XYZ file of C-alpha atoms in Angstrom:
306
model
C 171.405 142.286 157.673
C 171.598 138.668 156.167
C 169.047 136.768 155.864
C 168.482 132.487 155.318
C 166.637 130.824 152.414
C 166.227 127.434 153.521
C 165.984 125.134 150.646
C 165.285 121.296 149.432
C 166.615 119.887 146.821
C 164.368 119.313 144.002
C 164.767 116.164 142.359
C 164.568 116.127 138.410
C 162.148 113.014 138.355
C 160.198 112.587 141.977
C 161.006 113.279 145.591
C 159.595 113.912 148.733
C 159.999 116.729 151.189
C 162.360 116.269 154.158
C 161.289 118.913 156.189
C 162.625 117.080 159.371
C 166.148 118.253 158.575
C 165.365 121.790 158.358
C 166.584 123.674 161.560
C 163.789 125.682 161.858
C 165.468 126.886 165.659
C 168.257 128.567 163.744
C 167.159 132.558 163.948
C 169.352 134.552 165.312
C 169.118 138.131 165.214
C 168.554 139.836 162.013
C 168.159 137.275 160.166
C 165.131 135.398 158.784
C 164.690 131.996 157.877
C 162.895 130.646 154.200
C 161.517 127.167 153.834
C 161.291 125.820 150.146
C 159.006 123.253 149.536
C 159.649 120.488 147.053
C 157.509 119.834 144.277
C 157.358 116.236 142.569
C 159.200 116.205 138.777
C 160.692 119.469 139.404
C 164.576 120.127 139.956
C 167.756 122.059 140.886
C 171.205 121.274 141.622
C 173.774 118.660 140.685
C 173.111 114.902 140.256
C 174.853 112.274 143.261
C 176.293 109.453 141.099
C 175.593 107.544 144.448
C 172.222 108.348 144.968
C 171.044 108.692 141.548
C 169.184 111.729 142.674
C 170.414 115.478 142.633
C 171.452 117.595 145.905
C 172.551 121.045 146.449
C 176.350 121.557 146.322
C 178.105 123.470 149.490
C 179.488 127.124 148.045
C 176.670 126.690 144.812
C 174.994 130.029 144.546
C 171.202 131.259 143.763
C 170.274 134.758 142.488
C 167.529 136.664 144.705
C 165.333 139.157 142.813
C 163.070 141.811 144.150
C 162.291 143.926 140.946
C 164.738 146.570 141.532
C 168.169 144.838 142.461
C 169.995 141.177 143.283
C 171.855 139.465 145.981
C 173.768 136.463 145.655
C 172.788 133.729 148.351
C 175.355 130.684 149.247
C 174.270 127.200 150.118
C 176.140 126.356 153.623
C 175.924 122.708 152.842
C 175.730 119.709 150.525
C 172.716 117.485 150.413
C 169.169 117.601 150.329
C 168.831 120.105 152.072
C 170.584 123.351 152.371
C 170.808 127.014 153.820
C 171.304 129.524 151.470
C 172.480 132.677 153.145
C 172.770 136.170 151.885
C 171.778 139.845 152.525
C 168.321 140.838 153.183
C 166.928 142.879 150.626
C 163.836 144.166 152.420
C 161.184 142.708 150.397
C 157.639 141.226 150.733
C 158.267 139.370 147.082
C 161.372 137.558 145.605
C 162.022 136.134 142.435
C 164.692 133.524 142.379
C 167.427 131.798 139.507
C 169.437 128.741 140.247
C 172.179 128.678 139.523
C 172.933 132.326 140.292
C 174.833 132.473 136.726
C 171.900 132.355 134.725
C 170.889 135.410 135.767
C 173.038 137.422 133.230
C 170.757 140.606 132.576
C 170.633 143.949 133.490
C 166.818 143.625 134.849
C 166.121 142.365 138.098
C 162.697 140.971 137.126
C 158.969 141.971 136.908
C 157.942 141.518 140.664
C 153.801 141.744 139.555
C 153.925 139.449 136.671
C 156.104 137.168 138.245
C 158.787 137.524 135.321
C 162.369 135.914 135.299
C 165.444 136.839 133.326
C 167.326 133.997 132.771
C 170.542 132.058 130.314
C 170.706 129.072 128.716
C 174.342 128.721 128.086
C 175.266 127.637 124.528
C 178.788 125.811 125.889
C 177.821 123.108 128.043
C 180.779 120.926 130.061
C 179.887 117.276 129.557
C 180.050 115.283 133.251
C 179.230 111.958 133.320
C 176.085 110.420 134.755
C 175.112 114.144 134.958
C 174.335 117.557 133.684
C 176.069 121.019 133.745
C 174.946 122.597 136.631
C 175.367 126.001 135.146
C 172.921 124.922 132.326
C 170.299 123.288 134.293
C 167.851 126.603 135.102
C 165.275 126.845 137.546
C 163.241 129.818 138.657
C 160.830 130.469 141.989
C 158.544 132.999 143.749
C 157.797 133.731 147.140
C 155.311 135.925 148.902
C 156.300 134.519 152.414
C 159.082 132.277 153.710
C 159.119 129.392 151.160
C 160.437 128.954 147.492
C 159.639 125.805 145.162
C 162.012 125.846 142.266
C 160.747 124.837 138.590
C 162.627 123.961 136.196
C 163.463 125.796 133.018
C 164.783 123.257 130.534
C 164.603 119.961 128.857
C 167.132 117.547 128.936
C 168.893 115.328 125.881
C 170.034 112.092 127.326
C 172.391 110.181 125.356
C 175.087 107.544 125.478
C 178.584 107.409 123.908
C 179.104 104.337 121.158
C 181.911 106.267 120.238
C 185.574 106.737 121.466
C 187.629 109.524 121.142
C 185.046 112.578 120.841
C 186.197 115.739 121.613
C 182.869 117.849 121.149
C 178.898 116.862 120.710
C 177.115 119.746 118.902
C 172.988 119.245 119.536
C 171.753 121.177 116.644
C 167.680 122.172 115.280
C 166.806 122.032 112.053
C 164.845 125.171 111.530
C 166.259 127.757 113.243
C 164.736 126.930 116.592
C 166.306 128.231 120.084
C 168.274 125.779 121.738
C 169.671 128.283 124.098
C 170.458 131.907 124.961
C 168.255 134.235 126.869
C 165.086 134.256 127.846
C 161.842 135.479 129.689
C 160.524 133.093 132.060
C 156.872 133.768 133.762
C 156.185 132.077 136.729
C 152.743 131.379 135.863
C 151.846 130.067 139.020
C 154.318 127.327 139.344
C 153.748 126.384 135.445
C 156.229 128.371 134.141
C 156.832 128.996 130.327
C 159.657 130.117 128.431
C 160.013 132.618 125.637
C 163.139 133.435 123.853
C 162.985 137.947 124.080
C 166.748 137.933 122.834
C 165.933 137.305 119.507
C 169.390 138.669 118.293
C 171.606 137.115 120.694
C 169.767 133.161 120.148
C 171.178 130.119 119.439
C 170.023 127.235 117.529
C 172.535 124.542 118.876
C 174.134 124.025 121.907
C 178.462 123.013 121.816
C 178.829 120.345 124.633
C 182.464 119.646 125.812
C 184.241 116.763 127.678
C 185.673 117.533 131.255
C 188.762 115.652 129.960
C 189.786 115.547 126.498
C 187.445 112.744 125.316
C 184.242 112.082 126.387
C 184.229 108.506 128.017
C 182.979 105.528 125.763
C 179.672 103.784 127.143
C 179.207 107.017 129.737
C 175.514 108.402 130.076
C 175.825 112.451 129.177
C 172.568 115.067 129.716
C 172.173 118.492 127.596
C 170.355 120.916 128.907
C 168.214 122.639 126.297
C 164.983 125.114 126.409
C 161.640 124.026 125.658
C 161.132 124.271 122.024
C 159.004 123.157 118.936
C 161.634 121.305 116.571
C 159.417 122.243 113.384
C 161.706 119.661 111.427
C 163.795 117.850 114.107
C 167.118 117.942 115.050
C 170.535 116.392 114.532
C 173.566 114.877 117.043
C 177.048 115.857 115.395
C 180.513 113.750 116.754
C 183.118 116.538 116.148
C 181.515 118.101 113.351
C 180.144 115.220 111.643
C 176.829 114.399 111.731
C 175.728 111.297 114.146
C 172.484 110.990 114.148
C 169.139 113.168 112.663
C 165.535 113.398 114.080
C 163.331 114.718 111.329
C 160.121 115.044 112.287
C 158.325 117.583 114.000
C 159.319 117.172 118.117
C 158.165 119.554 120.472
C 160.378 119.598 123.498
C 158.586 120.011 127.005
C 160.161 121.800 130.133
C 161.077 119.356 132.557
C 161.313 116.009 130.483
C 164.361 113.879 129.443
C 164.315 112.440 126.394
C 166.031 109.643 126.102
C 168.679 109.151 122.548
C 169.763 106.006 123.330
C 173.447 105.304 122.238
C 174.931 107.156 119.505
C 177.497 105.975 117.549
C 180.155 107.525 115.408
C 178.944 108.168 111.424
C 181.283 105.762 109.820
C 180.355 103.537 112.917
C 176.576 103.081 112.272
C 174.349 104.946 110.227
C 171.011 105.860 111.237
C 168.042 106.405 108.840
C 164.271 107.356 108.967
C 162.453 109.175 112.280
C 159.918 108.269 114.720
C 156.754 107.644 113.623
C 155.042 109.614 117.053
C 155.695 111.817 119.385
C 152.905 111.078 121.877
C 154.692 111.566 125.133
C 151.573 111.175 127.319
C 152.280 107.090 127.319
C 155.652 107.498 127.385
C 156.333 105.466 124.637
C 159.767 103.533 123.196
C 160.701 104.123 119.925
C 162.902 101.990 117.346
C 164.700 102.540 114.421
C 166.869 99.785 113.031
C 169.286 99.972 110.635
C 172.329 97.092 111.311
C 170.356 96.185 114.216
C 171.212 99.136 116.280
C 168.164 100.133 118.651
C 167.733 103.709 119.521
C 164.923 104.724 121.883
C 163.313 107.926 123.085
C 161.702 107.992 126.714
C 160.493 110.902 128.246
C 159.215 108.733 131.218
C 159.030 110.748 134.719
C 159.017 109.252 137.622
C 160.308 106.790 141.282
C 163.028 110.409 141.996
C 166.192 108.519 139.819
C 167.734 108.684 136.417
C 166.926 105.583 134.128
C-alpha cells in the first residue's frame, strides 16, 4: 500500500503557504494523502538561484519514522510544492528527516517523546548561491495528515576574496560539535539538538568545491549544528588560517550568520573579534584592519537570501 505526504516547501527565511496547488482530489485507492503546512523562518530543500528562495527537488527523498522501522518517500516534483510518495507504514504517528540521508542510525526514533536521529555530515560540497542539501537537516511530526518541517542547523554564510581554493575548513575553538550525530526532540515545533555520539563528533566541518576551485566573489553556506562557541571559531583557505572569531558565539538553529568576504591570509589579515553578540537587533559588525569590512547578520526575514 503506498501512501502520499504532500509537502510545501519551507523557506529558510519567510514564506507563505500555497495550499491552492495541493491536489487534494488525488486519492486513489490505498493510498492516503498528507498536507504539510509551512511555518515562517523554517526550511527544507535546495535554494532556486532564480527565485532566491528554496523548493523541493523532483527524485529528493525524506525518511518516514514510526518508532519501529523507515520508509523512504520520493518527491514527484520540483517546486514549492511536492508529493512525496512511499509505502504506508500503518501508523497513527510519524517522525520525519529531510533529506532522507541524515537519517544514518540504527533507531527509528522515540514515537512518545517525539525524538529524531539525525547526521550532520562533516564533508560538505560547496554550491554556489546555496547550501548542501544533504547537510541542511530538518525534522517533523505528525499525528494526522500534515507535517511542518524545522530546521536542524545553522548556517555560515561567507564570500570568496580569494581565487584558487580548493577546500574551506570551518573549525571551533574548544572542542565544540560542528557536526556528526545527534538527538533531535521535537519539542513541539521548537526543536533542540544534542550531540548523543559523543565518540563519533566533530569539531569542524571540510567544505569542498563542486569544481576544483571554489569561484572568486561566489556567496557559499555551511551548514553547521547549533552550538555554544565557548572561544569562537576560525575560517581556514586550504589549511591556512583565514580568518578567527574569538569570542564566545553561541550559534542558534535556524539563523545565518553572515562572514562577509574572506580573503586569503597573505591577502588580508584580520585581527580582534566582535565586541557583541546580541542577535535580537540583528546587528552589523566591523572589524577593520586595511580597510576591509567584515560583517555578521543573522537577520531573518521577506522569504530570500541577503
Amino acid at each position: 500500500m503506498k501512501k502520499i505526504f504532500f509537502i510545501t516547501s519551507l523557506i529558510i527565511l519567510s514564506v507563505s503557504c500555497q495550499k491552492e496547488n495541493i491536489n487534494n482530489n488525488f486519492n486513489p485507492a490505498g493510498i492516503k494523502a498528507f498536507t504539510a503546512s509551512v511555518e515562517v523562518k523554517d526550511t527544507k530543500a535546495t535554494l532556486n538561484e532564480e527565485t532566491r528562495k528554496s523548493e523541493w527537488v523532483k527524485d529528493e527523498t525524506i525518511a518516514i519514522l514510526n518508532g519501529t522501522a523507515k520508509e523512504t518517500y520520493t518527491a514527484s516534483v520540483s517546486g514549492p510544492v511536492s508529493d512525496f510518495i512511499g509505502n504506508d507504514m500503518g501508523s497513527d504517528k510519524y517522525l520525519a528527516v529531510a533529506p532522507a540521508s541524515a537519517h544514518k542510525s540504527a533507531q527509528y526514533g522515540d514515537i512518545e517523546n517525539k525524538e529524531i536521529p539525525i547526521t550532520i555530515p562533516y564533508q560538505q560540497v560547496g554550491k554556489k548561491g546555496t547550501y548542501d542539501p544533504s547537510a541542511a537537516v530538518a525534522v517533523a511530526y505528525t499525528e494526522n495528515t500534515s507535517l511542518s518541517f524545522k530546521n536542524t542547523h545553522a548556517l555560515i554564510k561567507l564570500t570568496m576574496g580569494a581565487s584558487d581554493i580548493k577546500k574551506i575548513e570551518f573549525y571551533g575553538l574548544n572542542s565544540d560539535v560542528a557536526a556528526g550525530n545527534f538527538t533531535v526532540t521535537y519539542n513541539e515545533g521548537n526543536p533542540t539538538v544534542e550531540c548523543t555520539d559523543t565518540e563519533n563528533k566533530k569539531t569542524w566541518v571540510e567544505f569542498s568545491p563542486e569544481g576544483t576551485y571554489f569561484e572568486y566573489g561566489a556567496t557559499y553556506y555551511i551548514a553547521i549544528a547549533p552550538e555554544k562557541y565557548e572561544k569562537g571559531f576560525q575560517i581556514k583557505f586550504d589549511g591556512a588560517i583565514a580568518k578567527t572569531y574569538s569570542e564566545v558565539i553561541d550559534i542558534k538553529r535556524n539563523k545565518i550568520y553572515d562572514l562577509g568576504v574572506i580573503y586569503k591570509p597573505t591577502e588580508k589579515r584580520v585581527v580582534g573579534a566582535f565586541n557583541s553578540w546580541d542577535t535580537s537587533n540583528y546587528p552589523m559588525f566591523y572589524m577593520s584592519t586595511l580597510g576591509l569590512h567584515c560583517a555578521l547578520n543573522v537577520k531573518v526575514g521577506n522569504g530570500q537570501f541577503k
